[in-house]
mmCIF file of N, CA and C in Angstrom:
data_model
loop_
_atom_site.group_PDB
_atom_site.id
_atom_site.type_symbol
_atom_site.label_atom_id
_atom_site.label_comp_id
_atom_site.label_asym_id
_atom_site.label_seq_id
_atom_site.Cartn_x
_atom_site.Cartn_y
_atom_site.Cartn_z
ATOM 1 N N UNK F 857 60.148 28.762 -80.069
ATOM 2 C CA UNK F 857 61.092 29.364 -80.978
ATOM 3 C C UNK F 857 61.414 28.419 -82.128
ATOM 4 N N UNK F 858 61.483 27.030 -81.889
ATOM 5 C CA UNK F 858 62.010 26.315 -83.072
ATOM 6 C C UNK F 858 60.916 26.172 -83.881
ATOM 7 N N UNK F 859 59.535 25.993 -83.175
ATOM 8 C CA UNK F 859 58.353 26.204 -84.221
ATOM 9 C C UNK F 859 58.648 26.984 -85.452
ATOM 10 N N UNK F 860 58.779 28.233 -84.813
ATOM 11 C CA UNK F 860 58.514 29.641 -85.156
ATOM 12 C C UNK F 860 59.581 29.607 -86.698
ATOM 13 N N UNK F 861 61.086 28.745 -86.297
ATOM 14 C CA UNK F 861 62.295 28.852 -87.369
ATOM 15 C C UNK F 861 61.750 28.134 -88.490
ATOM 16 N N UNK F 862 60.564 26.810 -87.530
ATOM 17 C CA UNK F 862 60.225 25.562 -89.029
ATOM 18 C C UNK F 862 59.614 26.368 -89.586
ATOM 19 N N UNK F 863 58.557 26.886 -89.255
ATOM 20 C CA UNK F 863 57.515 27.203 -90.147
ATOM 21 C C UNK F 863 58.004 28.766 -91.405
ATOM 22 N N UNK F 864 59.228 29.001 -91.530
ATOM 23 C CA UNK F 864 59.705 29.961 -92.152
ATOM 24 C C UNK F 864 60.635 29.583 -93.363
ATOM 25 N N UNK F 865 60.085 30.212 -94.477
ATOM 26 C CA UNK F 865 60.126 29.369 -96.275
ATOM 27 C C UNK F 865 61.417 30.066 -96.655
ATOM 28 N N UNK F 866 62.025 29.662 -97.265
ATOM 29 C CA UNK F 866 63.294 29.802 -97.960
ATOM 30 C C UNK F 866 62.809 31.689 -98.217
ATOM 31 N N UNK F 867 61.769 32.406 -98.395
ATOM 32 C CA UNK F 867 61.851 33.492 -99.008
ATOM 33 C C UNK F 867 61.261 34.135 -98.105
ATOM 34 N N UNK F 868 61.271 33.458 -96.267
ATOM 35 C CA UNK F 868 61.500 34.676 -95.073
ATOM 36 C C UNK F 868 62.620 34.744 -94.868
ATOM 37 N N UNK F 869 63.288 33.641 -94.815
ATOM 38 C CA UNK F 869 64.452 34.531 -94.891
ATOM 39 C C UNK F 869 65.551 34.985 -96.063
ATOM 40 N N UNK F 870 64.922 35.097 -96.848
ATOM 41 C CA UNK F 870 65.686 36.072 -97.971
ATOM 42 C C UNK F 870 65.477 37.855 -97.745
ATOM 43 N N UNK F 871 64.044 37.212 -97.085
ATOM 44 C CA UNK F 871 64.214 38.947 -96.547
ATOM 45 C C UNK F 871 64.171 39.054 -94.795
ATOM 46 N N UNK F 872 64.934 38.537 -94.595
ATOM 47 C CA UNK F 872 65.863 38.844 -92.847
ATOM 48 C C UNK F 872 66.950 39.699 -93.098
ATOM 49 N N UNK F 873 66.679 40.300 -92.070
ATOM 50 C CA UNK F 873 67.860 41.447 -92.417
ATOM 51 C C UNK F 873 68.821 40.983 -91.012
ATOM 52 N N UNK F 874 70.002 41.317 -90.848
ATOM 53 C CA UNK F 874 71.123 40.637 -90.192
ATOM 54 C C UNK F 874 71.877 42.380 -89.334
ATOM 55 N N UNK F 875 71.813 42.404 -88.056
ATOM 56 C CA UNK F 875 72.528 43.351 -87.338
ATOM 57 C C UNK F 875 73.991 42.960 -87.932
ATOM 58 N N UNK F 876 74.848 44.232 -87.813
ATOM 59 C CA UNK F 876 76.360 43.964 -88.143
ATOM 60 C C UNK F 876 76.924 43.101 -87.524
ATOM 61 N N UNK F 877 76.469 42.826 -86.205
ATOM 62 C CA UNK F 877 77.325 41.804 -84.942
ATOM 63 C C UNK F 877 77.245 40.480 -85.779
ATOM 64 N N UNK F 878 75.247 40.134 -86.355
ATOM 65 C CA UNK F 878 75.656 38.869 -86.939
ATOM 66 C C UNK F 878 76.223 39.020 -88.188
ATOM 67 N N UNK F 879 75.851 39.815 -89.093
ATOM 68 C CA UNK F 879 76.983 39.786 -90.080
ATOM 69 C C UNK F 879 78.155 39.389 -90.132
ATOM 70 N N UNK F 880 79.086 40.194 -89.020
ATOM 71 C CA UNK F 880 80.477 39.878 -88.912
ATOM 72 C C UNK F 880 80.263 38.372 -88.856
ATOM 73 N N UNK F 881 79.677 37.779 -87.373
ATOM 74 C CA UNK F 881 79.863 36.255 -87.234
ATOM 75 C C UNK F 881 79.780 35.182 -88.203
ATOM 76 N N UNK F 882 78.935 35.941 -89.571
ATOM 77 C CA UNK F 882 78.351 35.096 -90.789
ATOM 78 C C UNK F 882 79.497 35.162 -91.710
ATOM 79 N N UNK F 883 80.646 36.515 -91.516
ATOM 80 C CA UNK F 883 81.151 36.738 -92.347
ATOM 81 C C UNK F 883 82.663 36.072 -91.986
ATOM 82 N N UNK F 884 82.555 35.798 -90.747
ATOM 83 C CA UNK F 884 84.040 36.464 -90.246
ATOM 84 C C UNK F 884 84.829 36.740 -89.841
ATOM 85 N N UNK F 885 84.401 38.079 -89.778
ATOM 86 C CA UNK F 885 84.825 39.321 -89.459
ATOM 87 C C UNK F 885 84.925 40.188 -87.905
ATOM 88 N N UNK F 886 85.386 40.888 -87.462
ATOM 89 C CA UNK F 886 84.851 41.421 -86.259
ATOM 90 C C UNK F 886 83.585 42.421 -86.594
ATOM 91 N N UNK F 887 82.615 42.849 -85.799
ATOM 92 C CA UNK F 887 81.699 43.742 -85.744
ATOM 93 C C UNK F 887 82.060 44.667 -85.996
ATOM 94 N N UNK F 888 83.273 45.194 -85.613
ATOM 95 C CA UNK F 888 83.736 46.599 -85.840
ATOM 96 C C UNK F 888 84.069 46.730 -87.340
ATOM 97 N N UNK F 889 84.704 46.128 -88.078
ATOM 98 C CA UNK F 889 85.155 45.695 -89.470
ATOM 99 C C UNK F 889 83.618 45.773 -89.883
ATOM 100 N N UNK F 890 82.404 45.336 -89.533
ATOM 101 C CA UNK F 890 81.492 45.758 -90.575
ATOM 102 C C UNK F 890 80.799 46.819 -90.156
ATOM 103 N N UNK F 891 80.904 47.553 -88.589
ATOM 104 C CA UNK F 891 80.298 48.623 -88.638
ATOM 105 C C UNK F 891 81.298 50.005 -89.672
ATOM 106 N N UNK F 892 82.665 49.743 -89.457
ATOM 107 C CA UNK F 892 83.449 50.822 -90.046
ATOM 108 C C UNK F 892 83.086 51.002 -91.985
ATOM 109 N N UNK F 893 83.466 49.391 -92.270
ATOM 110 C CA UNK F 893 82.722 49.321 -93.506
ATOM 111 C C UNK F 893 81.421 49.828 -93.911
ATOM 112 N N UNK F 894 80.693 49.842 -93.255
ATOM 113 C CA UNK F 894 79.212 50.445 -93.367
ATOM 114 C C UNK F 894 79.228 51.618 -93.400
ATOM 115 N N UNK F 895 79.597 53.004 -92.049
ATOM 116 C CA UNK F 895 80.022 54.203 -92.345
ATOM 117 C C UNK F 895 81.166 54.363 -93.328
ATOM 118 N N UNK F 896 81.959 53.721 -94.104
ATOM 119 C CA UNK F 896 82.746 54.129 -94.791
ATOM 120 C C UNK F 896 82.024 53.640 -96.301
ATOM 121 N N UNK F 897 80.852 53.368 -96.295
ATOM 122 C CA UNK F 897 80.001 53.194 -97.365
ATOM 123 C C UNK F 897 80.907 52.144 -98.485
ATOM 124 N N UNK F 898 81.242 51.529 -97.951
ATOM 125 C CA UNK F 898 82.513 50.498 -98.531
ATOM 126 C C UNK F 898 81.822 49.336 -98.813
ATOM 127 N N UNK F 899 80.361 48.890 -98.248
ATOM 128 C CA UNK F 899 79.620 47.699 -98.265
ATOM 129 C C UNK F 899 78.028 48.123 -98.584
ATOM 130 N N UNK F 900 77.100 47.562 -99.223
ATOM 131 C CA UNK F 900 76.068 47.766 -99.332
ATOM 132 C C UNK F 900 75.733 47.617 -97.866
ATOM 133 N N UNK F 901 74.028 48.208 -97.553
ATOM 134 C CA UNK F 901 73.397 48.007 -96.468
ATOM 135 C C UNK F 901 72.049 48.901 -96.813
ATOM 136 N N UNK F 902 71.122 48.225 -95.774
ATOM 137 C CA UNK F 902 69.857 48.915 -95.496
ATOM 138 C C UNK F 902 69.666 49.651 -94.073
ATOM 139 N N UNK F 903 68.842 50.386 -94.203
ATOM 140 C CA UNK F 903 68.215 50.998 -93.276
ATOM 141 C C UNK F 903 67.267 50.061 -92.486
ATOM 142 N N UNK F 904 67.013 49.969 -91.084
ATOM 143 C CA UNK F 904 65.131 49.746 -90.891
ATOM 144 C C UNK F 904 65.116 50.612 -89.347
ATOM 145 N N UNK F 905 64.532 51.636 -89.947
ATOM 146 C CA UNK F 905 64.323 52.491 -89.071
ATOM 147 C C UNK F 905 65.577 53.287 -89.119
ATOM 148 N N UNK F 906 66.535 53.610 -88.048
ATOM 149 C CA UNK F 906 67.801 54.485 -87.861
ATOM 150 C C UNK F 906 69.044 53.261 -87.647
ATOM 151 N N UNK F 907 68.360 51.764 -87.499
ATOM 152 C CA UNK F 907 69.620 50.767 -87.752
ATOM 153 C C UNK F 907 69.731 50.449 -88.862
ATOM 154 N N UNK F 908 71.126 50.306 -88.973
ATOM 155 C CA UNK F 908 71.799 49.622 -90.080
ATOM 156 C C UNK F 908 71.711 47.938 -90.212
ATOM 157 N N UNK F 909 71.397 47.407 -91.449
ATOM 158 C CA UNK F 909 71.081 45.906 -91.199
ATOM 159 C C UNK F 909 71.496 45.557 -92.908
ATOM 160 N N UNK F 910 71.777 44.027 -92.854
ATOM 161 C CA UNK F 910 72.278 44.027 -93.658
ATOM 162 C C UNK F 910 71.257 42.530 -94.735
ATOM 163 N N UNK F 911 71.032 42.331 -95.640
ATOM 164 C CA UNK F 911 70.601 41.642 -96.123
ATOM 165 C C UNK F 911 71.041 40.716 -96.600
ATOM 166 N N UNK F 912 70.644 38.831 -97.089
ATOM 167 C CA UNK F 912 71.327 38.076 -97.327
ATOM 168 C C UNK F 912 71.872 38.406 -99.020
ATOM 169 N N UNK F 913 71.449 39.133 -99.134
ATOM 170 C CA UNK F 913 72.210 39.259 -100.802
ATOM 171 C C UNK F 913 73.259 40.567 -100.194
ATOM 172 N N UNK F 914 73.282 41.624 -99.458
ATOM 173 C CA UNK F 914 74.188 42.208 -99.175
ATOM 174 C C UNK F 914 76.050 41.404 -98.182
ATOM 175 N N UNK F 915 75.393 40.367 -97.747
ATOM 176 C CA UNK F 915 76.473 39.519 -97.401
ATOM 177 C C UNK F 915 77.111 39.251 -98.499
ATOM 178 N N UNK F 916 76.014 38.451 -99.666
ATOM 179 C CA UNK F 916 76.836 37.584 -100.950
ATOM 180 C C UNK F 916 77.616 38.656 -101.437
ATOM 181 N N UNK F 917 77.002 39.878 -102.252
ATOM 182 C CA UNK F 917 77.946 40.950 -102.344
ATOM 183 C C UNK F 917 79.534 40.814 -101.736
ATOM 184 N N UNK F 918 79.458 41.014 -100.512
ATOM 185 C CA UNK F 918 80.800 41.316 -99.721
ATOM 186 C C UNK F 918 81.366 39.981 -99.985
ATOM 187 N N UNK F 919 81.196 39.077 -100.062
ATOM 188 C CA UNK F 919 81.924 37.697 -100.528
ATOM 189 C C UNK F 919 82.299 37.838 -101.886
ATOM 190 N N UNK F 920 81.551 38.124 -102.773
ATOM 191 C CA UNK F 920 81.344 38.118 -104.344
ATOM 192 C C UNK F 920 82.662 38.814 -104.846
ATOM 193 N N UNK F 921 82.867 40.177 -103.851
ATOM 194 C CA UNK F 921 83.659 41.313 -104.220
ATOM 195 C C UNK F 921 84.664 41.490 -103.376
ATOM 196 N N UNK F 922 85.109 40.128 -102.787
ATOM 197 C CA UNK F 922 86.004 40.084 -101.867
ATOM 198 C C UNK F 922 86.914 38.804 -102.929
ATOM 199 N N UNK F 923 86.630 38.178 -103.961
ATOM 200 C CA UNK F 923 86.947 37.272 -104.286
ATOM 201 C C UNK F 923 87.996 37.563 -105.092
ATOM 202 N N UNK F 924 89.574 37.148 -104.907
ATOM 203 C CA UNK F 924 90.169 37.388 -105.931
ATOM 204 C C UNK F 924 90.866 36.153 -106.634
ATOM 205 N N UNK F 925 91.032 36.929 -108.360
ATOM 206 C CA UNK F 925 91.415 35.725 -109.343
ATOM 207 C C UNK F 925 92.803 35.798 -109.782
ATOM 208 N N UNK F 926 93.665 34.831 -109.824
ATOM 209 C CA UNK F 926 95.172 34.637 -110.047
ATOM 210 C C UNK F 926 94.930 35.521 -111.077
ATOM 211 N N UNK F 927 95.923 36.216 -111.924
ATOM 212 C CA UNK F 927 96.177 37.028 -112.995
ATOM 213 C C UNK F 927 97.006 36.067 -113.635
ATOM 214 N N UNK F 928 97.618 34.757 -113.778
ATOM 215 C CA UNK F 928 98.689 33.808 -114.715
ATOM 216 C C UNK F 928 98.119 32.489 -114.130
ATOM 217 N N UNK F 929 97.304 31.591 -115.019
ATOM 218 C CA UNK F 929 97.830 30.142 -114.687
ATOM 219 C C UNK F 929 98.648 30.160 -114.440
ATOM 220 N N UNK F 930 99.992 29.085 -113.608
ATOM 221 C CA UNK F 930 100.697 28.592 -113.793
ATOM 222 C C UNK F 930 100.278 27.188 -113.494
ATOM 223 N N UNK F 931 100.424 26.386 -114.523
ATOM 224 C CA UNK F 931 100.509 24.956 -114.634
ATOM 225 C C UNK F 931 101.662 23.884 -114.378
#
C-alpha cells in the first residue's frame, strides 16, 4: 500500500475523488453535514456511478465559500 501512495504524482490525486465520510474528516465536519449538503445541492459534487464523491477542488470550493470578510477595519 505505501508503494502504491509513493508512486502517485501530485495530478493522481487531483483527480481522487473523496466519499462524504472523508470529506467531512478533511473538512471537519460530520458526514451527515456533507451528506445533507450534497442532497440539498448546497455544495458542488460528482457522481461515479450512483455515489456521490467529492473532488479536491470541490473541498477548496466549500472552504473558499465558507470564508468570511470583516465588513469595517477597525484599527
Amino acid at each position: 500500500m505505501e508503494r502504491l501512495a509513493s508512486a502517485l504524482t501530485a495530478a493522481d490525486l487531483e483527480l481522487r475523488c473523496f466519499t462524504p465520510e472523508r470529506a467531512a474528516e478533511i473538512l471537519g465536519k460530520t458526514p451527515n453535514w456533507v451528506v445533507e449538503a450534497i442532497q440539498g445541492r448546497r455544495i458542488p459534487f460528482t457522481y461515479v456511478g450512483k455515489s456521490p464523491r467529492l473532488t479536491a477542488a470541490h473541498i477548496r470550493w466549500v472552504q473558499a465559500n465558507g470564508e468570511v470578510r470583516p465588513r469595517h477595519a477597525r484599527w
